[in-house]
XYZ file of C-alpha atoms in Angstrom:
545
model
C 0.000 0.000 0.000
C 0.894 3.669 -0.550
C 1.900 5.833 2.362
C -0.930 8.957 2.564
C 2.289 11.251 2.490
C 4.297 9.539 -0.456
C 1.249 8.722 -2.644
C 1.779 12.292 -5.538
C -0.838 12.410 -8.088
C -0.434 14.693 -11.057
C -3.726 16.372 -10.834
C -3.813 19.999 -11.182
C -6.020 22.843 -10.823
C -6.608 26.556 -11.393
C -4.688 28.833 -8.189
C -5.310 32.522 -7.523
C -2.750 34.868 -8.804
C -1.947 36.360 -5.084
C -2.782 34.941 -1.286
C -4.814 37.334 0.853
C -7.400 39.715 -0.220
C -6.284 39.310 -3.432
C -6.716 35.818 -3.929
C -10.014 36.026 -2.479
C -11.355 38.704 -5.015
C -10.037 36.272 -8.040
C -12.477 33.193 -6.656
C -15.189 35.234 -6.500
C -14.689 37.032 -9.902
C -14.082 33.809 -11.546
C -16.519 31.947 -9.746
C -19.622 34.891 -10.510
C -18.034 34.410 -14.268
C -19.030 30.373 -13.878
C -21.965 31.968 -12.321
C -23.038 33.992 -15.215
C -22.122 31.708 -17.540
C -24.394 28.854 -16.198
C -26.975 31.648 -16.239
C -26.996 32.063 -20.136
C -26.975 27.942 -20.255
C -29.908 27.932 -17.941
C -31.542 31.104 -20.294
C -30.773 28.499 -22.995
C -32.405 25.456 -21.899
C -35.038 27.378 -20.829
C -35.566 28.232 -24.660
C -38.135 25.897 -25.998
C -36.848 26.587 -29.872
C -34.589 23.993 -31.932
C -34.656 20.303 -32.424
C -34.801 18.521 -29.682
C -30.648 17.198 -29.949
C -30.269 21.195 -29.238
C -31.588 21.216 -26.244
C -29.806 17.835 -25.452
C -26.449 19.442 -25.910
C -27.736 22.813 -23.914
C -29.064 20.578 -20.974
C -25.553 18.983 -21.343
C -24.003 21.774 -20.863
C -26.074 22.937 -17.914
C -25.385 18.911 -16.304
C -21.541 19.926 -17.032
C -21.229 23.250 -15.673
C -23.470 21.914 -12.105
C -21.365 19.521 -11.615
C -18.078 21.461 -11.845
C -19.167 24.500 -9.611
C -19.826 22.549 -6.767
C -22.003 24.046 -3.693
C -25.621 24.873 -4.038
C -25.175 24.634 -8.081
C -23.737 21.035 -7.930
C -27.146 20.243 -5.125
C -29.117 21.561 -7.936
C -27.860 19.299 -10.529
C -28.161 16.573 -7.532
C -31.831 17.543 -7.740
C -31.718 17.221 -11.351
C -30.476 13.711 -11.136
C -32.837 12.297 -9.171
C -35.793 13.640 -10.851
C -35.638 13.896 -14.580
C -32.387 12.264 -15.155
C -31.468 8.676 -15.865
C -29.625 7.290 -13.233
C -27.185 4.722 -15.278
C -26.484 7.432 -17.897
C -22.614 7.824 -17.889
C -23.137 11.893 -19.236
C -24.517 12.728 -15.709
C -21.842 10.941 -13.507
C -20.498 14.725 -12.880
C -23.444 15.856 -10.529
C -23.140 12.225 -8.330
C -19.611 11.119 -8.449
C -17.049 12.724 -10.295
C -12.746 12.527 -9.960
C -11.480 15.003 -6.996
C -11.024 18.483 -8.002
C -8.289 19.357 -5.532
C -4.816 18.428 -6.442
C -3.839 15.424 -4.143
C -0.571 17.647 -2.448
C -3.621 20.276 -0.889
C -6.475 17.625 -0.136
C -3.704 16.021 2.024
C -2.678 18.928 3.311
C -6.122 20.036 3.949
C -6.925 17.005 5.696
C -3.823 17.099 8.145
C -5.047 20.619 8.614
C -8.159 19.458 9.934
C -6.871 16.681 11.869
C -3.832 18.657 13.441
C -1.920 16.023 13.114
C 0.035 14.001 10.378
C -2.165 11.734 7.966
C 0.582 8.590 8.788
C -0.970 9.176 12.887
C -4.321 8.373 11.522
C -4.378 6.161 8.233
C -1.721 3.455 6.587
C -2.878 4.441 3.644
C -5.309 6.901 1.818
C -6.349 6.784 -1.980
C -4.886 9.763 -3.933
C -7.939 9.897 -6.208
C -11.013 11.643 -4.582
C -14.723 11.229 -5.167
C -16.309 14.768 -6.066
C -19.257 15.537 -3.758
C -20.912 18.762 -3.074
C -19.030 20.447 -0.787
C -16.319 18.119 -0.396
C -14.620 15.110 -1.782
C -14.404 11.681 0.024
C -11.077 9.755 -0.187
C -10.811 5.967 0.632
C -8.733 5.368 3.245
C -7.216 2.552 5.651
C -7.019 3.107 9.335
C -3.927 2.048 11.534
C -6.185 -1.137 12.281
C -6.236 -1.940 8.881
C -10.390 -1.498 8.356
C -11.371 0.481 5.098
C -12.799 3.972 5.913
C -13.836 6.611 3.627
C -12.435 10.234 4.517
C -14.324 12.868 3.275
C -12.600 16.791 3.366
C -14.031 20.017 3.007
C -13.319 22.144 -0.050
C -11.397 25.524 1.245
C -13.381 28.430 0.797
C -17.012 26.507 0.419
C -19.069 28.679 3.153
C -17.688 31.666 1.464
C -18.983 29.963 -1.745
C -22.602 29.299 -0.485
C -23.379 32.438 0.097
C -22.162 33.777 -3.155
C -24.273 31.440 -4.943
C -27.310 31.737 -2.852
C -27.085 35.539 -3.411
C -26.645 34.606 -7.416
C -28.783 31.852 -8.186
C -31.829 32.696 -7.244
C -32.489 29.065 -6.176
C -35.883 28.590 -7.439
C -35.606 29.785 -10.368
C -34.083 27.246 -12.071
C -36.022 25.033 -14.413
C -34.636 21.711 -12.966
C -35.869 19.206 -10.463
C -39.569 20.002 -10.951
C -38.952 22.751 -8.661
C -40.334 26.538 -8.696
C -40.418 27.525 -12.588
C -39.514 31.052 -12.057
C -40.944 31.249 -8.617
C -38.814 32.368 -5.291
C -40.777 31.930 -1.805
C -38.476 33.304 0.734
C -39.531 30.543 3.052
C -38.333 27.860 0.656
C -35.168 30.068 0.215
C -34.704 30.297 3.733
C -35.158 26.374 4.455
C -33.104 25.329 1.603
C -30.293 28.384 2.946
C -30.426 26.763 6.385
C -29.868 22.784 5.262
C -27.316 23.756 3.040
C -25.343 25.642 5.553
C -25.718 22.861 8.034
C -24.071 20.313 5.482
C -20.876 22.692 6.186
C -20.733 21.104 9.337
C -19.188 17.907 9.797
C -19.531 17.565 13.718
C -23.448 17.903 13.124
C -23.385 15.340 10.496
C -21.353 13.169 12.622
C -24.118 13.629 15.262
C -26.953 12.876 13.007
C -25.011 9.900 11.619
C -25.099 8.389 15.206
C -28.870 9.307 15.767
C -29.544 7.044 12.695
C -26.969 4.121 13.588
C -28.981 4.066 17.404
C -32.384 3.980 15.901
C -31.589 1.111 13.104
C -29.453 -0.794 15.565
C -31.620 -3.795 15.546
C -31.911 -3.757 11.331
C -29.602 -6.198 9.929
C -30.741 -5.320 6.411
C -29.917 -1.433 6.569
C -26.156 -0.726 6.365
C -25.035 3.017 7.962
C -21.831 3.760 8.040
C -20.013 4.481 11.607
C -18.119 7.553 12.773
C -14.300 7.602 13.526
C -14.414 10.063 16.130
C -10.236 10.623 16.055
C -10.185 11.402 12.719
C -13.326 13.344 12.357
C -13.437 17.381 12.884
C -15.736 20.212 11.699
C -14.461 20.062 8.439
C -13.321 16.520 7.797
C -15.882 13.415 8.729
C -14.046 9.608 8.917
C -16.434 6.914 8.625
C -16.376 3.285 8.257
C -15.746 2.062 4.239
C -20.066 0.955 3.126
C -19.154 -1.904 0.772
C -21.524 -2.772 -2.027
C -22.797 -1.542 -5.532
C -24.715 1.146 -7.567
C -28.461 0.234 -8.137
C -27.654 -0.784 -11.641
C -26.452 -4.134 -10.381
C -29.252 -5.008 -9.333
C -30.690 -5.448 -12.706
C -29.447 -8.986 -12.489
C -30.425 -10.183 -9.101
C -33.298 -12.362 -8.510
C -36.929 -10.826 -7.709
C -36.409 -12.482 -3.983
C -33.388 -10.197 -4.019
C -34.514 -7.252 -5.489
C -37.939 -7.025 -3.332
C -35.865 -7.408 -0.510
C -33.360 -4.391 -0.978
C -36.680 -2.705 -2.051
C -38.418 -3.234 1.442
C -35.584 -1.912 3.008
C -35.614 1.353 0.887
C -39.520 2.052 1.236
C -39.272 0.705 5.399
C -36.107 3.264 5.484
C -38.006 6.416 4.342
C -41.232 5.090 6.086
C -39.541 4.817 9.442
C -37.940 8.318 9.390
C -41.199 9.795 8.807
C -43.286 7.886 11.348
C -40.546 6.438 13.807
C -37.577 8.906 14.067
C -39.290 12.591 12.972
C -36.287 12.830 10.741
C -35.617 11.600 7.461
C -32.116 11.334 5.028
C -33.060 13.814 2.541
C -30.520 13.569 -0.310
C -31.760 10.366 -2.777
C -29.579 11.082 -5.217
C -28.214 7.782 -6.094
C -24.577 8.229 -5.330
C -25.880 7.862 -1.508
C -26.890 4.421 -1.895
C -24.790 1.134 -2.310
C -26.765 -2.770 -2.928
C -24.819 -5.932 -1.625
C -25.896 -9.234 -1.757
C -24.063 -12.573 -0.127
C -23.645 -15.938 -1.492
C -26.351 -17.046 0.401
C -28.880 -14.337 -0.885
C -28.540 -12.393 2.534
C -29.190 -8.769 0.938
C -28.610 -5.177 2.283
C -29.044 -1.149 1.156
C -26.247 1.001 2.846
C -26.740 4.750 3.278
C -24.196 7.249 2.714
C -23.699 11.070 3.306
C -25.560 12.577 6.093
C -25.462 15.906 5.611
C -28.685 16.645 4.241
C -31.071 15.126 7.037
C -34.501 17.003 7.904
C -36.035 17.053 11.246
C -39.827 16.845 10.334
C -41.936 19.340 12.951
C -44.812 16.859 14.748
C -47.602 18.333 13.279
C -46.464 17.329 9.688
C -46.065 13.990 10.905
C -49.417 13.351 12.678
C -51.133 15.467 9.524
C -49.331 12.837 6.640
C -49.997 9.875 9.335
C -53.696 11.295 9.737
C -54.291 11.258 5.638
C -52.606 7.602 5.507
C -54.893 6.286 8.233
C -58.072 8.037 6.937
C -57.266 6.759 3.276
C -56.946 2.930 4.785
C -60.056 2.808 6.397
C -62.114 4.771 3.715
C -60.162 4.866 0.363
C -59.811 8.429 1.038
C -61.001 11.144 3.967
C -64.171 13.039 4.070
C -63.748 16.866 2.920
C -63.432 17.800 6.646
C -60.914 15.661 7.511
C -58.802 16.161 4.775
C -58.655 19.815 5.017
C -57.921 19.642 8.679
C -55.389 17.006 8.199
C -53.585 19.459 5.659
C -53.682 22.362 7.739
C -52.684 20.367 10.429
C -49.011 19.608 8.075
C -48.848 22.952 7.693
C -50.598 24.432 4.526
C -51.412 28.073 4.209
C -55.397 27.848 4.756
C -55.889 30.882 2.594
C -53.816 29.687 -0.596
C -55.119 26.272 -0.134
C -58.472 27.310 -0.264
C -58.531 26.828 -3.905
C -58.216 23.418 -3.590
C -60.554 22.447 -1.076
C -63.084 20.519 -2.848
C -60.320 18.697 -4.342
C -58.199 17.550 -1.232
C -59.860 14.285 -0.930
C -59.157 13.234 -4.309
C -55.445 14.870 -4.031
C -55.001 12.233 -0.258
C -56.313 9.509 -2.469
C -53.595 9.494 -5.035
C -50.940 10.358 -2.219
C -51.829 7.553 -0.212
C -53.059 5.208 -3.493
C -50.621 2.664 -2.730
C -51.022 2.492 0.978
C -54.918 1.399 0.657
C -54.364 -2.160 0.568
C -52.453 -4.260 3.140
C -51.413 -7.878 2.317
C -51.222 -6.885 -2.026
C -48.218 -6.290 -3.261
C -48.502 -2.971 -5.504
C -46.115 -1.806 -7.997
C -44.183 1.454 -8.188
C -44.394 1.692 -12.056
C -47.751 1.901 -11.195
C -48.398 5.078 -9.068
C -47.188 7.340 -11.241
C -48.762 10.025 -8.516
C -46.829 13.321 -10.017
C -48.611 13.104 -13.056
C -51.882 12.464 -12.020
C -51.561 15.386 -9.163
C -50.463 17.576 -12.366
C -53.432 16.214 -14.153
C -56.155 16.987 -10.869
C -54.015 20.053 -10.204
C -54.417 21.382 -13.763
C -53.273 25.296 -13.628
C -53.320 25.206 -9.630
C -50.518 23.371 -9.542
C -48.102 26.099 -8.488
C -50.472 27.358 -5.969
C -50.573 23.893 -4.242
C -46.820 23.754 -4.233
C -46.814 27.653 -3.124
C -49.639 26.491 0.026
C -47.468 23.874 1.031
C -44.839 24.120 4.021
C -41.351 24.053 3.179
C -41.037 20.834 4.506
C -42.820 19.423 1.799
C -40.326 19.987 -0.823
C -37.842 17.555 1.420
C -40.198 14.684 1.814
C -41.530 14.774 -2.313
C -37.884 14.960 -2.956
C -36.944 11.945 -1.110
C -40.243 9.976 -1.878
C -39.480 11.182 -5.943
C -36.103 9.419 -5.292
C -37.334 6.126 -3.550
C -39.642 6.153 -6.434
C -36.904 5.798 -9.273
C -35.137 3.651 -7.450
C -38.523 1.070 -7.038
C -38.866 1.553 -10.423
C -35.852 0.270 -11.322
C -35.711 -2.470 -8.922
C -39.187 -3.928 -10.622
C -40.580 -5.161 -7.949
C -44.073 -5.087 -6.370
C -44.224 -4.413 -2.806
C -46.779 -5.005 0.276
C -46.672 -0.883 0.651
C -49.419 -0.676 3.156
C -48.158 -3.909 5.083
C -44.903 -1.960 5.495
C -46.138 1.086 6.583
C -48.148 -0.320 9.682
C -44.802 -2.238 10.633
C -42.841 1.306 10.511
C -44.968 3.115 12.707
C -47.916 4.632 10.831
C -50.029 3.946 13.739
C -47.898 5.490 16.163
C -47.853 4.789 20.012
C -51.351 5.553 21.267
C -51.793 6.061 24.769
C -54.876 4.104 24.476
C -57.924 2.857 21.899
C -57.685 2.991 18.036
C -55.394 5.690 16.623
C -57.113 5.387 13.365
C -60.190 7.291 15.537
C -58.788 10.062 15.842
C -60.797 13.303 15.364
C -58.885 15.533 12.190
C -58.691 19.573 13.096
C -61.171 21.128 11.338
C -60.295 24.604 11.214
C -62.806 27.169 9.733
C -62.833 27.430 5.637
C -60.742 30.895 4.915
C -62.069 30.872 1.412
C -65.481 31.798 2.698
C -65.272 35.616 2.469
C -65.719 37.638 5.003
C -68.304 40.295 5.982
C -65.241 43.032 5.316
C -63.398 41.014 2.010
C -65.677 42.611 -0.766
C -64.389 39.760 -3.274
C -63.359 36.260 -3.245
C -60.508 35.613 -5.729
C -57.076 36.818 -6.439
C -56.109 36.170 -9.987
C -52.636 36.452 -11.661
C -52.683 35.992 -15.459
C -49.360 36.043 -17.725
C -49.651 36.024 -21.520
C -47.307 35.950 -24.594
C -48.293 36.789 -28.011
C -52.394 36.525 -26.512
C -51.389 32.804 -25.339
C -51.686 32.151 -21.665
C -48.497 31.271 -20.262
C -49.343 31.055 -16.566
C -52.940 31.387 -14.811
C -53.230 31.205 -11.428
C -56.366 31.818 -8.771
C -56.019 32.377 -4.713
C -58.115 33.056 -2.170
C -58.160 36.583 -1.777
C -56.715 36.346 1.281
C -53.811 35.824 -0.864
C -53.389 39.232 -1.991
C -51.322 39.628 1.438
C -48.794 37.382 0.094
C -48.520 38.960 -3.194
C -44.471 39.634 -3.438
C -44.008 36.075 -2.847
C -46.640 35.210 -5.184
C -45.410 37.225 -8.432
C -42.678 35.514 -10.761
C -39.203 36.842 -9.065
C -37.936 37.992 -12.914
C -41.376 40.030 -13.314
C -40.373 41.670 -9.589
C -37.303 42.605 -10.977
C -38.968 44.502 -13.661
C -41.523 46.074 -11.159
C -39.352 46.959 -9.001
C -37.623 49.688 -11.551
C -40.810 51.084 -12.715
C -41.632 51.809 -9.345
C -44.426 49.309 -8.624
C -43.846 48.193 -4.868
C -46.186 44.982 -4.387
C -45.777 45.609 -0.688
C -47.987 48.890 -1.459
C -50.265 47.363 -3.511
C -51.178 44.547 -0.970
C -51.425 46.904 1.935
C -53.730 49.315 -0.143
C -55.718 46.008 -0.909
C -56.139 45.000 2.629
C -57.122 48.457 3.490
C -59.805 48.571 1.083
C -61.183 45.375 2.082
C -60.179 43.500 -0.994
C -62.137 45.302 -3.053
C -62.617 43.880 -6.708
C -60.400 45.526 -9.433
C -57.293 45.525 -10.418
C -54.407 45.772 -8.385
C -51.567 45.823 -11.940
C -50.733 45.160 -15.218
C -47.703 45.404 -17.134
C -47.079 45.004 -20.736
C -43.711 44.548 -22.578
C -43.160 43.575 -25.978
C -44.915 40.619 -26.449
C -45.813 39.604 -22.672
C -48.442 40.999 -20.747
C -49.194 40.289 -17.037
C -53.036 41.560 -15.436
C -53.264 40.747 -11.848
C -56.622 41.715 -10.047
C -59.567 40.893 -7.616
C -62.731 39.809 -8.163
């Protein structure tokens, strides 16, 4: 084996002209050029013009350039790939594994750094070549023991990164992952700020890793991986080596094997929601490694715990309410449903909407729950479609009503999803969610009796709201490009609600949306309208009635 401190790889990478200040202004000019530049490529693919092997070499580009940045860009493209990118396809390895980016000479150094001490105190041996990760790169690595561990170091300079690009980006405004479509809710921006910058901490992660390891103790089939805690720091996290394959392999295994790795995925995500309160909320299928023995023993390790979410109880008892009104009815009562929403968090008045359609809405969410005892297939489900279908131009405004947690758990159920599909196997889903806790730990009698809040409807309008709707309507050339109806509640929330480019434009001719909502409220909603705004082509009316 090669000593950490011998081992010299040629790689090589860009270095500031100066140290110092200086230094620091040349990463963030050239990293706001990268910036800019993956701006135009997202302008690009954006663009619904050409043939369609255009826009594959413009979405290529945008894959490329994700990848490379790193940071909250690279979690984008993460986002990409495990939503509307194919998993096995080698031109997307960038944004899930990808060769280290630091020379070998400064990870090392970086990684004595961290430990304060030599690498030779801590390791016999670490690999030269690094795995690319989001805010780091991971490094295999034997310890003076001789087990296999995997070492992952902090890029240099990262925070200061984040909050470039968060200040850049405009996260949700990107048109990848199924996410926003022009549309920036501070809340989401805040939520997504606050994981990101907690992934920057490797003591936290460490933590969290534990919490996991105590609560699957007793689950032969899950493999975590287990902290070195003397050669682990804020910025550096040592872990024992998870053995085992990408999902791809699987393709070969026996159904016996493959319905057993998928158990162990869907119990995994089941019993973070309803056991722990806390679930691992980065699918993207670098994380997860499939290992079978000779004797068809099979098991799903974990990886990287940096993105973990805490869920807050009332989102848990309002998804567990829907699941156990759905089992015994095929779907809650009107009532029940909206109270069960609320209860998760939804904004009453931009849910309002959507009232009559909640029921139906539970029904496909908890579709393949209904049945205990039948196995159900994932191919199947197919629920974001058919919620776009029900949604129909309220889509947005059911993703706007939601609470931020929301976008964590679809995310991770959007990745267990892919990864069902591609294991091709049906599954006992409602079987599996009883054993991982949907039921809870009543005190006493049936939880499935529980009484749903039922909170008063805010879409009825009140004696002083003189109209009932808010209504936001963008056009292009007299085609309707984006329709959208609130309660007019709503009208309160109207900088969030407003595409953030069209704010931009606002904003310099003076239009303050603050002003407009306040005027609204104080003229108790009357009907009208509030703005419009033409340029070239586009129009946008936005009014009460």
């Amino acid at each position: 084996m090669t000593n950490p401190r011998h081992a010299q790889g040629s790689g090589a990478s860009a270095s500031p002209p100066a140290g110092g200040w200086g230094g620091r202004l040349w990463r963030r000019a050239t990293r706001a050029g990268s910036l800019a530049r993956l701006a135009l490529d997202l302008a690009s693919l954006r663009s619904r013009q050409g043939a369609e092997a255009g826009r594959a070499r413009r979405l290529q580009a945008v894959v490329d350039r994700l990848g490379l940045l790193h940071g909250l860009p690279q979690k984008i493209g993460q986002l990409l790939a495990s939503s509307d990118l194919e998993e096995h396809d080698p031109r997307f390895a960038p944004l899930t594994e990808a060769p280290m980016t630091l020379p070998q000479a400064e990870a090392f150094s970086e990684m004595e750094r961290q430990l304060g001490r030599p690498l030779r105190d801590c390791f016999s041996w670490v690999d030269p070549v690094g795995i690319s990760a989001s805010v780091g790169q991971v490094h295999r690595a034997t310890l003076l023991d001789g087990r296999p561990v995997a070492v992952k170091i902090q890029y240099p300079g990262i925070a200061e990164g984040l909050e470039q690009d968060l200040g850049a980006l405009g996260w949700l405004t990107t048109p990848v992952g199924g996410l926003g479509r022009g549309f920036d809710l501070e809340a989401y921006r805040r939520e997504i700020g606050r994981m990101l910058h907690s992934e920057l901490d490797y003591t936290l992660e460490a933590s969290r890793l534990r919490d996991f390891g105590t609560w699957a103790a007793d689950w032969p089939d899950l493999l975590l991986p287990k902290v070195v805690g003397r050669a682990s720091g804020p910025r550096i996290l040592t872990t024992t080596w998870v053995p085992g394959d990408r999902i791809a392999a699987t393709r070969s295994w026996a159904s016996s094997e493959r319905r057993a790795a998928a158990s162990t995925l869907l119990r995994f995500f089941l019993s973070g929601v309803f056991r722990w309160g806390t679930i691992h909320a980065d699918p993207h299928p670098g994380n997860y490694r499939f290992l079978r023995d000779e004797d068809g023993t099979v098991q799903v390790g974990v990886l990287d715990f940096g993105c973990v979410k805490e869920l807050p109880p009332g989102f848990i008892e309002g998804f567990r309410g829907l699941l156990r009104d759905s089992l015994r009815q095929g779907a809650p009562a009107a009532g029940r449903a909206w109270g069960w929403f609320l209860t998760m968090g939804f904004n009453p008045v931009l849910l309002a909407p959507m009232r009559d359609r909640l029921p139906a809405i539970a029904g496909i969410l908890c579709e393949p729950f209904l049945r205990p005892g039948v196995l159900i297939s994932a191919t199947d489900w197919r629920p974001g479609d058919r919620l776009a279908s029900l949604l129909g131009p309220d889509r947005l405004g059911f993703r706007i009503a939601a609470p931020p947690e929301l976008l964590y758990l679809m995310r991770v159920l959007h990745g267990l999803l892919r990864q069902l599909v591609t294991l091709a196997v049906p599954l006992d889903w409602g079987g599996i969610a009883c054993a991982s806790g949907l039921h809870g730990e009543p005190a006493a009698g049936d939880p499935s009796t529980a009484a749903a809040p039922v909170p008063a409807a805010p879409h009825t309008p009140q004696p002083s709201m003189k109209s009932d709707t808010l209504h936001i309507h963008v056009t292009e050339r007299g085609r309707t490009k984006v329709a959208l109806s609130f309660g007019a509640g709503a009208t309160d929330h109207l900088p969030d609600l407003v595409p953030v480019e069209l704010r931009d434009r606002l904003r310099l001719r003076s239009i303050d949306l603050s002003q407009i909502a306040a005027d609204a409220r104080l003229r108790d909603y009357e009907p009208g309208e509030l703005f419009s705004l033409e340029e070239g082509p586009k129009a946008v009316r936005v009014w009460l009635a």
